[in-house]
PDB file of C-alpha atoms and ligand atoms in Angstrom:
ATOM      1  CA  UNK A   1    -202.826 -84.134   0.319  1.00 82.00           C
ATOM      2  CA  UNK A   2    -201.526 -86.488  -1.943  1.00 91.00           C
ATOM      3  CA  UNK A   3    -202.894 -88.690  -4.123  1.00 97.00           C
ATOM      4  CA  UNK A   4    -202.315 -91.525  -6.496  1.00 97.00           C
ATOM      5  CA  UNK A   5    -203.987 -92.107 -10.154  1.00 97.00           C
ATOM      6  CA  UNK A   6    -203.601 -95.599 -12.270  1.00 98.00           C
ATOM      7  CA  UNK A   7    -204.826 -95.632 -15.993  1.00 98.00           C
ATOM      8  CA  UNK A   8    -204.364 -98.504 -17.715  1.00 98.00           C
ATOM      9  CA  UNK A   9    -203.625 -98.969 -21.728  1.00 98.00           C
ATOM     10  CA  UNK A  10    -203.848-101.540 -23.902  1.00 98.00           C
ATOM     11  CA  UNK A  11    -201.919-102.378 -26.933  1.00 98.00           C
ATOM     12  CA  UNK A  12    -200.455-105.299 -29.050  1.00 98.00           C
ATOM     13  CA  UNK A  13    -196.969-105.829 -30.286  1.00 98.00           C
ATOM     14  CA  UNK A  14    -194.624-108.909 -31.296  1.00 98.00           C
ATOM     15  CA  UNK A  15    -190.965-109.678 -30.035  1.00 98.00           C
ATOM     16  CA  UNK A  16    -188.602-112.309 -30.119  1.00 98.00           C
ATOM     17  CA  UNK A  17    -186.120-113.204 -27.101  1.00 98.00           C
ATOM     18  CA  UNK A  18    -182.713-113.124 -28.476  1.00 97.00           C
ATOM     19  CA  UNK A  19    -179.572-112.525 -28.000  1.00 96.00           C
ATOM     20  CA  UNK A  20    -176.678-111.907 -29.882  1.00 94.00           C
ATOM     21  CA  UNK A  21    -173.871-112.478 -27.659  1.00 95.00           C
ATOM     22  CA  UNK A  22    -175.399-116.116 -26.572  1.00 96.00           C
ATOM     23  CA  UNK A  23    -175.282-118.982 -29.150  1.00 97.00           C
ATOM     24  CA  UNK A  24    -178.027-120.545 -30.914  1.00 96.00           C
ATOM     25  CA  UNK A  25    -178.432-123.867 -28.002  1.00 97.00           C
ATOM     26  CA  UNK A  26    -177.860-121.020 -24.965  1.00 98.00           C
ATOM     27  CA  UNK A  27    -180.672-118.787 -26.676  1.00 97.00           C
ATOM     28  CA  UNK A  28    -182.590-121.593 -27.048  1.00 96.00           C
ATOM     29  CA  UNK A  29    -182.226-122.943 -23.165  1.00 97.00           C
ATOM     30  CA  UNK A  30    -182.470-119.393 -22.019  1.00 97.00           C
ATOM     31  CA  UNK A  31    -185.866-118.363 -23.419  1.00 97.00           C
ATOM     32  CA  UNK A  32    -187.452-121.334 -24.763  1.00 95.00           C
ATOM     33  CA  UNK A  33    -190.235-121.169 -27.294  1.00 94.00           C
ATOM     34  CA  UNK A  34    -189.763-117.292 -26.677  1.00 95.00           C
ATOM     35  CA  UNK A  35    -186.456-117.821 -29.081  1.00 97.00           C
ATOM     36  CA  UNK A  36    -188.717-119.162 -32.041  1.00 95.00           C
ATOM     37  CA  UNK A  37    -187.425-117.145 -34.657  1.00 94.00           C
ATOM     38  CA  UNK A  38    -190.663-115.856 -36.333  1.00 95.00           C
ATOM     39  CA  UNK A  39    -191.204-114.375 -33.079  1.00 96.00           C
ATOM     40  CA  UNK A  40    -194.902-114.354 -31.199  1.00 97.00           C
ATOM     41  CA  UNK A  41    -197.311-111.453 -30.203  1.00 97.00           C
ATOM     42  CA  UNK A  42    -198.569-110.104 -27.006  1.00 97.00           C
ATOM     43  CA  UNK A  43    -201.740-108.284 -25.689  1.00 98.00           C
ATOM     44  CA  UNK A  44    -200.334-105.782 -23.419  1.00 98.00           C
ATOM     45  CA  UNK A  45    -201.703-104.690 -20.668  1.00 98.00           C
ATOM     46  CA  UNK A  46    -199.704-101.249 -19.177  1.00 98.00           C
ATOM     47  CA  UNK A  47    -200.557 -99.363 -16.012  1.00 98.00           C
ATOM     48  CA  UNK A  48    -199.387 -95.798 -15.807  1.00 98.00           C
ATOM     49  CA  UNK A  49    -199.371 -95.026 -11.686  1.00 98.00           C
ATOM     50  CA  UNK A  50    -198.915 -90.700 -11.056  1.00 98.00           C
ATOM     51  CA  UNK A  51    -199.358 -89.138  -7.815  1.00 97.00           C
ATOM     52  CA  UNK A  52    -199.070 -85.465  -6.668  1.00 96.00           C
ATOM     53  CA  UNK A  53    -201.248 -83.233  -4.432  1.00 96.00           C
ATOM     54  CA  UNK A  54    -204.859 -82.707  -5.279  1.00 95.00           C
ATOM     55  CA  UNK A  55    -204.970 -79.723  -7.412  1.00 93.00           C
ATOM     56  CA  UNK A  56    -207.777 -77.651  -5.445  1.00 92.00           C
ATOM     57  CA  UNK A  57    -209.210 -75.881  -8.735  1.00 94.00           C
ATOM     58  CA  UNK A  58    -209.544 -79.256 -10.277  1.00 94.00           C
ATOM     59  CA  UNK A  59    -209.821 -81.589  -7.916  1.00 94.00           C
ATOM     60  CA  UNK A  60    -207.660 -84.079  -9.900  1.00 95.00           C
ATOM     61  CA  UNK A  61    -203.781 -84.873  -9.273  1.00 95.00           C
ATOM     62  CA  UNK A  62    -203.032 -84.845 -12.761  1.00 95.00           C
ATOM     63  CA  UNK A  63    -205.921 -84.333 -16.022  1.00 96.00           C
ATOM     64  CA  UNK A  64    -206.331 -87.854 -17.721  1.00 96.00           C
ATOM     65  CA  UNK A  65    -206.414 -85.964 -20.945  1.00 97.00           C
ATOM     66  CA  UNK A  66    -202.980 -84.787 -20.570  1.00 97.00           C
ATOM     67  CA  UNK A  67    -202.145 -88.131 -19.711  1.00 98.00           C
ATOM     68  CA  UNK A  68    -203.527 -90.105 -22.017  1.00 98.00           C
ATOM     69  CA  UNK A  69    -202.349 -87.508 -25.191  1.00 98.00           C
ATOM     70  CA  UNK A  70    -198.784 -88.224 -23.383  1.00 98.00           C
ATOM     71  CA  UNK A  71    -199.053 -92.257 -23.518  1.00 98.00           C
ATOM     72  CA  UNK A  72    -200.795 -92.015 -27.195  1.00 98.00           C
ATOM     73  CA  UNK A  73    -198.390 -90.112 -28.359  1.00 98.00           C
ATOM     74  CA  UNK A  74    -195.244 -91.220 -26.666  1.00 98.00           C
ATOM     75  CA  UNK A  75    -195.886 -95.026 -26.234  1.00 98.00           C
ATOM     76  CA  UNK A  76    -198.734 -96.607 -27.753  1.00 98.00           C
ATOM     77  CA  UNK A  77    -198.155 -94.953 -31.485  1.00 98.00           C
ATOM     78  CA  UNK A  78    -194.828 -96.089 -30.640  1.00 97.00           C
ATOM     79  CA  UNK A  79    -195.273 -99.439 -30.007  1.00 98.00           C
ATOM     80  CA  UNK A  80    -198.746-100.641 -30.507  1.00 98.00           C
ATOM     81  CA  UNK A  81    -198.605-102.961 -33.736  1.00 98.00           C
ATOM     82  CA  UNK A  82    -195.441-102.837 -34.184  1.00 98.00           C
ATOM     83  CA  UNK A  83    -192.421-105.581 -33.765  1.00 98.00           C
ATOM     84  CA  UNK A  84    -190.854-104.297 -30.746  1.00 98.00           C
ATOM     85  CA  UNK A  85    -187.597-105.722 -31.861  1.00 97.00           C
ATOM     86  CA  UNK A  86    -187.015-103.552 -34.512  1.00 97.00           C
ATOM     87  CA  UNK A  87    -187.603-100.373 -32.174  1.00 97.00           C
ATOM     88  CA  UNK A  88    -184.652 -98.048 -31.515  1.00 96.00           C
ATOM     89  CA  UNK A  89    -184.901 -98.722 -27.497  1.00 96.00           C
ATOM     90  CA  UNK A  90    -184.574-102.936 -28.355  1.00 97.00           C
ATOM     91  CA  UNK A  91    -181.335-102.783 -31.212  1.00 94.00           C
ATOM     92  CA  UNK A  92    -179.119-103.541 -28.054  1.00 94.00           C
ATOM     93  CA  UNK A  93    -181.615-104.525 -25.407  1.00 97.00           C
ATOM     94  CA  UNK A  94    -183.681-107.612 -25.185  1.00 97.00           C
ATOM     95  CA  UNK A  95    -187.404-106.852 -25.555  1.00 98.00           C
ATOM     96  CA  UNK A  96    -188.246-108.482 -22.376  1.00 97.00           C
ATOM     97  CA  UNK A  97    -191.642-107.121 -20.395  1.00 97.00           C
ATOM     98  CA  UNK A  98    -189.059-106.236 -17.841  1.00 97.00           C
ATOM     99  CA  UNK A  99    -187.014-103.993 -20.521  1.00 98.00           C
ATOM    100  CA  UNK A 100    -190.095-102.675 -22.008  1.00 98.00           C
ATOM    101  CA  UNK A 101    -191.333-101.686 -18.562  1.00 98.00           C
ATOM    102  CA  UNK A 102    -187.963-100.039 -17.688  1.00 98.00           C
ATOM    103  CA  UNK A 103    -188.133 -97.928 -20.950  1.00 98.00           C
ATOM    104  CA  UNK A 104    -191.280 -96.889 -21.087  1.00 98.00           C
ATOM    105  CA  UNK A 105    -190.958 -95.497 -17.915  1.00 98.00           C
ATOM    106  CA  UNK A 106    -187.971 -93.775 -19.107  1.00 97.00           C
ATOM    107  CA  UNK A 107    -189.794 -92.476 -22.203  1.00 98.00           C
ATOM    108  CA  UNK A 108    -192.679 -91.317 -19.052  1.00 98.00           C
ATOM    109  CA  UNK A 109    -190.148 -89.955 -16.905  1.00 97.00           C
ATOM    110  CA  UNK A 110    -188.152 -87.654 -19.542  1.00 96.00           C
ATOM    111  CA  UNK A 111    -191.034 -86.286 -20.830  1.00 96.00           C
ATOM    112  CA  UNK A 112    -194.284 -86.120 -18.726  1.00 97.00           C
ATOM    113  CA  UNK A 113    -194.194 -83.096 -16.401  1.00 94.00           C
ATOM    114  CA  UNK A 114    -197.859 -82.868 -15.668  1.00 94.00           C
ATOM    115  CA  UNK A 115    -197.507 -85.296 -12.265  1.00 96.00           C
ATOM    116  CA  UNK A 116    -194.962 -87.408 -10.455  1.00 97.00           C
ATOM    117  CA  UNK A 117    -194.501 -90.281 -12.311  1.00 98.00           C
ATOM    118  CA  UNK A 118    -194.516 -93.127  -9.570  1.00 97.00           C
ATOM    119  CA  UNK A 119    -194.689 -96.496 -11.459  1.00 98.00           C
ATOM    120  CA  UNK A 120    -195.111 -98.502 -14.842  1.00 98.00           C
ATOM    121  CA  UNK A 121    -196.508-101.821 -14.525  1.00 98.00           C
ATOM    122  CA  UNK A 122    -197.194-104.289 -17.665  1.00 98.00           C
ATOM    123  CA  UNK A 123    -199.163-107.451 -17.709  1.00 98.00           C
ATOM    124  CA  UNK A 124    -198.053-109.250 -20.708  1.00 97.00           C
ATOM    125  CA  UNK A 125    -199.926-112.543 -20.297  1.00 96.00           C
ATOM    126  CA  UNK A 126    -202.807-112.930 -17.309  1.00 95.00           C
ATOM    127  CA  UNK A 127    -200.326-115.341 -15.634  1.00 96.00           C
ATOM    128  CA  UNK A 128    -197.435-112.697 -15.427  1.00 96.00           C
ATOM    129  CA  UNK A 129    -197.040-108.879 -15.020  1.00 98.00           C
ATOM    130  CA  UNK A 130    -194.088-106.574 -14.261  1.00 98.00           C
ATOM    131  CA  UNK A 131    -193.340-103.279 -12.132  1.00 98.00           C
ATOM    132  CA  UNK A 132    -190.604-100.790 -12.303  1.00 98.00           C
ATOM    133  CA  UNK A 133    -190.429 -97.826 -10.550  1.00 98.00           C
ATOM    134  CA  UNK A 134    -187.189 -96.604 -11.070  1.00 95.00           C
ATOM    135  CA  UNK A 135    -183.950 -97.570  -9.259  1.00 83.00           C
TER     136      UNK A 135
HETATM  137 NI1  LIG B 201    -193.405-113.115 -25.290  1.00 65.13          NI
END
């Protein structure tokens, strides 16, 4: 029997849309006010989806606490607060919601063996969110 578990995190963190290989007018058509160089912050909203079989000595597909020690640790000290720009996974890549989806689920999937890791979803405004779930 398998079974799926969402927990959802919240943390805070600043970025600036920019890139280097586009000129100041084409970063400024391409994201907008997002380009402002002081950069602007975000309430994030992230949705960790696991599934697995129902352990029968537990009854749970994967313990929260193990979870949530995992995201703590691996995510949220690493990017709640912080400028997301200046993180080692955003030197090269544009700190999009869609790039900070795709690598926190590659942060999840490297190191969180406790359940399949099925999704990573991130609401970064209450108008938008984003999924990835792998390839
Ligand atoms: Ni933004």
């Amino acid at each position: 029997m398998k079974a799926h578990l969402t927990r959802r995190y919240m943390f805070s963190a600043s970025h600036r849309l920019h890139s280097d290989a586009m000129s100041k007018a084409e970063n400024a058509a391409t994201y907008g006010k997002c380009n402002n160089q002081y950069g602007h912050g975000h309430n994030y909203a992230l949705e960790v989806t696991v599934s697995g079989p129902v352990d029968e000595s537990t009854g749970m597909v994967c313990n929260l606490l193990d979870l949530d020690r995992f995201v703590q640790r691996e995510i949220l000290q690493r990017f709640d607060l912080e400028n997301l720009n200046n993180r080692a996974e955003f030197i090269e890549t544009i700190p999009t919601t869609e790039n900070l989806c795709t690598a926190i689920y590659d942060i999840l999937q490297r190191g969180f063996t406790h359940a399949h890791l099925d999704k990573v979803r991130i609401e970064e405004t209450m108008m938008n969110s984003f999924e990835y779930a792998g390839e």
